[in-house]
CSV table of C-alpha atoms in Angstrom, one decimal:
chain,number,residue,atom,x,y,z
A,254,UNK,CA,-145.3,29.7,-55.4
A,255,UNK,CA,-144.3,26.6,-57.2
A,256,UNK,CA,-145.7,26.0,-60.9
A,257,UNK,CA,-145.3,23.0,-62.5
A,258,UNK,CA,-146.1,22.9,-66.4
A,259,UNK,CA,-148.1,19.3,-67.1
A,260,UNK,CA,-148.5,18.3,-70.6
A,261,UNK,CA,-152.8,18.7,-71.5
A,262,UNK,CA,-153.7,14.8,-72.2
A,263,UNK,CA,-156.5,13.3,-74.4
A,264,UNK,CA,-158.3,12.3,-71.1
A,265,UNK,CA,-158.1,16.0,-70.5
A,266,UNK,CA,-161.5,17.0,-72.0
A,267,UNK,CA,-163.8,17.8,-69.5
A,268,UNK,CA,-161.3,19.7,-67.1
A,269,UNK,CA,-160.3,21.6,-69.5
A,270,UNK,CA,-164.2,22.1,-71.1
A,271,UNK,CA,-164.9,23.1,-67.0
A,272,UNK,CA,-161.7,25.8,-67.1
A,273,UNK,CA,-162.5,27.1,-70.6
A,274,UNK,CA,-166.3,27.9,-69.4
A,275,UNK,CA,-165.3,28.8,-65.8
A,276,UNK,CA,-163.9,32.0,-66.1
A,277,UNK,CA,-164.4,35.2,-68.2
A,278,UNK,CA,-161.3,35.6,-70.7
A,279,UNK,CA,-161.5,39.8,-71.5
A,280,UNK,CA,-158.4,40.2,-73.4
A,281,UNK,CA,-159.1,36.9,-75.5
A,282,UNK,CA,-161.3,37.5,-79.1
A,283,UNK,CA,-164.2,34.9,-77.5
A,284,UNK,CA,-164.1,35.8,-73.7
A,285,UNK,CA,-167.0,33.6,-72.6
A,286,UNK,CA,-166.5,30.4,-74.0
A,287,UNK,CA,-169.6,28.3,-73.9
A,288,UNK,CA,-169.2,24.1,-74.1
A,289,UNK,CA,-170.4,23.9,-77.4
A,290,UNK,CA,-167.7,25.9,-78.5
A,291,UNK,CA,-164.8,24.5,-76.3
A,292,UNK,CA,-165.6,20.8,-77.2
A,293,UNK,CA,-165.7,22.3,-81.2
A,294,UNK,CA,-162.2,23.5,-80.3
A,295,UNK,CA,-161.2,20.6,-78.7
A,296,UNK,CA,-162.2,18.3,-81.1
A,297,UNK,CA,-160.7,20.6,-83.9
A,298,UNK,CA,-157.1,19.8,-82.4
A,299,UNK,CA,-157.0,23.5,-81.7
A,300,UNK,CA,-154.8,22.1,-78.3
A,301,UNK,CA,-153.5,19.0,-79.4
A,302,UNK,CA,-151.9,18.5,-82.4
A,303,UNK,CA,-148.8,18.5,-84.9
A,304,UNK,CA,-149.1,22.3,-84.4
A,305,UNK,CA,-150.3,22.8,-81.0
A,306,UNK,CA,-149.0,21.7,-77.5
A,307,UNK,CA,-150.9,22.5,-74.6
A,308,UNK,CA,-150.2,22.7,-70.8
A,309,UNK,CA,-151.6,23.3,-67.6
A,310,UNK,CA,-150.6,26.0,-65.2
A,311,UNK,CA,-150.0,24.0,-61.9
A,312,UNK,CA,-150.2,25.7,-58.5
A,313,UNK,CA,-150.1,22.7,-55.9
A,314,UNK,CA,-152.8,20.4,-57.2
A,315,UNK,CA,-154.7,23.3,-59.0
A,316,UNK,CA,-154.8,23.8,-62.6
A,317,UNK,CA,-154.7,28.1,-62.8
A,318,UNK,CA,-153.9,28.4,-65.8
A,319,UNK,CA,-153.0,27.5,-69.5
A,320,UNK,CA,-150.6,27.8,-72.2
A,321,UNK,CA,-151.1,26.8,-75.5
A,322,UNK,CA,-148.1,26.8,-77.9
A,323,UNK,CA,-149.3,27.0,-81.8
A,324,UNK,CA,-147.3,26.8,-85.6
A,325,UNK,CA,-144.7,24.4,-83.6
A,326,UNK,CA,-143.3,23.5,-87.7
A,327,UNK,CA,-142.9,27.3,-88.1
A,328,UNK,CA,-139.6,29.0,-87.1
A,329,UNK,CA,-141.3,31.3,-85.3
A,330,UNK,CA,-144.2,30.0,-83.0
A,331,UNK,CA,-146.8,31.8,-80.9
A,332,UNK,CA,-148.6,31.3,-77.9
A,333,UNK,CA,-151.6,31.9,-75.6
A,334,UNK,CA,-151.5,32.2,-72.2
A,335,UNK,CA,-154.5,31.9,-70.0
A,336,UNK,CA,-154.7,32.5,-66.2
A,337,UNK,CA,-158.0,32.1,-64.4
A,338,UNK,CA,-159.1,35.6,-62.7
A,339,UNK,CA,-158.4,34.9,-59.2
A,340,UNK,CA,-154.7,34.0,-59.8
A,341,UNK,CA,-153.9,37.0,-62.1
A,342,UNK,CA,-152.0,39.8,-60.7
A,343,UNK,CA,-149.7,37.6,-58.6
A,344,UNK,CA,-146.8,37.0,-61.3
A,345,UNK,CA,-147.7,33.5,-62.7
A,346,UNK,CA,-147.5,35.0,-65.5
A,347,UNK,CA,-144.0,35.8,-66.0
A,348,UNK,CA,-142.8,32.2,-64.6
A,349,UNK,CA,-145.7,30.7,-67.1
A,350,UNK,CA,-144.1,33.4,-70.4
A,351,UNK,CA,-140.4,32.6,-69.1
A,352,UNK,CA,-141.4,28.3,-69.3
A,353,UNK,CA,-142.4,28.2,-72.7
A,354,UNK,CA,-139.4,30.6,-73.6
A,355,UNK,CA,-136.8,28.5,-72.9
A,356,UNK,CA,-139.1,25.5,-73.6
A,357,UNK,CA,-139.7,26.6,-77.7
A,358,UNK,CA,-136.2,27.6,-77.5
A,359,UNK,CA,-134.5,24.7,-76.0
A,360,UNK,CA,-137.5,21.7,-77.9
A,361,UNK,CA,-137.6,22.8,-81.2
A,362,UNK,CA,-134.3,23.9,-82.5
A,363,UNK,CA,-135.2,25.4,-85.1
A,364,UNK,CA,-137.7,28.0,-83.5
A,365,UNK,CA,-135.4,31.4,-83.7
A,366,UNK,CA,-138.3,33.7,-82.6
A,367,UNK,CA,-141.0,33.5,-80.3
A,368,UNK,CA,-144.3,35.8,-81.1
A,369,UNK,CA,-147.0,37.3,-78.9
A,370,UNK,CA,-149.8,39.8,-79.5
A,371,UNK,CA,-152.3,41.1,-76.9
A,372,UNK,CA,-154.6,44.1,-76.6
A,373,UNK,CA,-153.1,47.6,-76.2
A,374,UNK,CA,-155.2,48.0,-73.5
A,375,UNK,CA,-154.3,44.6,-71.3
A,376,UNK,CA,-151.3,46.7,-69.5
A,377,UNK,CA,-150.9,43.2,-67.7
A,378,UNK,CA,-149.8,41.0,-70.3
A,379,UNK,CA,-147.5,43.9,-72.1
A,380,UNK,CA,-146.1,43.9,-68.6
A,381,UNK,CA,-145.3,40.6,-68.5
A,382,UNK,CA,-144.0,40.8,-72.4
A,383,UNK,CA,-141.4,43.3,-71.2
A,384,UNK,CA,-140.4,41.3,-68.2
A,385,UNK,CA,-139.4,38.0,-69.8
A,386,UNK,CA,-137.3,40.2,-72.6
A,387,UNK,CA,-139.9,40.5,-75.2
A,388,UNK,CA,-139.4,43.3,-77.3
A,389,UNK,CA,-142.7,45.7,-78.9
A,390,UNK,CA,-142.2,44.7,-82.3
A,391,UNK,CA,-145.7,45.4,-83.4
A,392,UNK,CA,-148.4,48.4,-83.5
A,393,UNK,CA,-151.8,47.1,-85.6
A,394,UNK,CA,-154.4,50.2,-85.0
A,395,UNK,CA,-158.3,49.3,-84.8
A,396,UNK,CA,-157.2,45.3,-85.6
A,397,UNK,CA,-159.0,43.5,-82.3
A,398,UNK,CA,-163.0,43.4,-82.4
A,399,UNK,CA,-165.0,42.5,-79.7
A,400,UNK,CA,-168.3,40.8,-79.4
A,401,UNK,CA,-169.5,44.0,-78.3
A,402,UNK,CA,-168.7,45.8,-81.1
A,403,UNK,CA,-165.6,47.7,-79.7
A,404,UNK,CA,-162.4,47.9,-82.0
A,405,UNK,CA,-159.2,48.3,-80.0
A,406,UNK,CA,-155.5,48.4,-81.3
A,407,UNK,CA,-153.2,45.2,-81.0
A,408,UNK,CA,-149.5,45.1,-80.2
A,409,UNK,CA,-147.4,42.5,-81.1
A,410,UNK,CA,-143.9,41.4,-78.9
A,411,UNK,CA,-141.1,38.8,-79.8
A,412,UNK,CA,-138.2,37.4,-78.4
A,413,UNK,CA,-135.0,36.6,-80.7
A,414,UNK,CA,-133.1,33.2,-79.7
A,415,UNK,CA,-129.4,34.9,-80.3
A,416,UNK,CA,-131.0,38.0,-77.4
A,417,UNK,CA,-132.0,34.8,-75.3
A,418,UNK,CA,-128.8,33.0,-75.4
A,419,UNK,CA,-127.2,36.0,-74.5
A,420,UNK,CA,-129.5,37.8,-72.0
A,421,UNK,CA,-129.7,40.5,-74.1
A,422,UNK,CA,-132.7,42.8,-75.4
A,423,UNK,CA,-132.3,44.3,-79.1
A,424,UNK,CA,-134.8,46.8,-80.0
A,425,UNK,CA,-136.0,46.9,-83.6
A,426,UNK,CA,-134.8,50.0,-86.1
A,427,UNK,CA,-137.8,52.4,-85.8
A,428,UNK,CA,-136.3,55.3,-87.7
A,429,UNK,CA,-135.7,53.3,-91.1
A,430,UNK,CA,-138.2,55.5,-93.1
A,431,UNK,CA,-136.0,58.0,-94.9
């Protein structure tokens, strides 16, 4: 399948208002984004602006998908990554996480780590962490509440620039207590 990564554009609004309130997001903090809420977020520059790039997830002519890249100024950025249900499980993910890699990597020179956190439980994404040469940096116990009241554990993952370059994976020192 061939994916194509098109910049979001100011005329963007109302596709992506339709994508953000067309889909259920589980393993997102709001997972059923209402208009109100995306045009608030929209209008906040929470996709568009000196800190945030966004881009469509292009399959053919069809928008699955999003990334949004956030703290571009920072050395080391993060991301999001939405896919919309009936396109998940079929590895857009991995192309979408291994785009903005070498995007951040190779745009902003002075990004030397990339960041990602997701729930302990989405087994999915942590896959797709692992696959693109993220490495589990991160355990945060009971730090991800849900509208429901549920509390689960997040994980973080990052990429180094200098494993990147050389195709590498370096594993943080775990046993650095005593």
């Amino acid at each position: 399948m061939t994916i194509a990564f098109p910049r979001l554009l100011p005329s963007d609004t109302e596709p992506l208002i339709r994508f953000l309130t067309g889909d259920s997001w589980p393993f997102h903090s709001v997972s059923e984004v209402n208009r109100e809420t995306a045009r608030q977020w929209i209008a906040d520059g929470r996709f568009d602006n000196e800190e945030n790039r966004s881009f469509w997830i292009v399959a053919g002519e069809e928008p699955v998908g999003m990334v949004r890249l956030m703290d571009l100024s920072d050395s080391t950025p993060l991301f999001d990554l939405r896919i919309r249900a009936e396109h998940r499980g079929r590895g857009i993910g991995v192309q979408a996480v291994t785009w903005l890699t070498r995007y951040l990597f190779e745009e902003f020179p002075e990004v030397r780590r990339i960041e990602g956190t997701t729930r302990q439980d989405n087994r999915s994404m942590r896959r797709v962490f692992l696959r693109c040469g993220y490495v589990k940096e991160a355990h945060y116990r009971e730090a991800w509440p849900t509208a429901d009241g549920t509390v689960h554990d997040t994980v973080g993952y990052a990429v180094l620039l200098r494993d990147w370059l050389a195709g590498e994976v370096t594993v943080p020192e775990w046993d650095d207590e005593m």
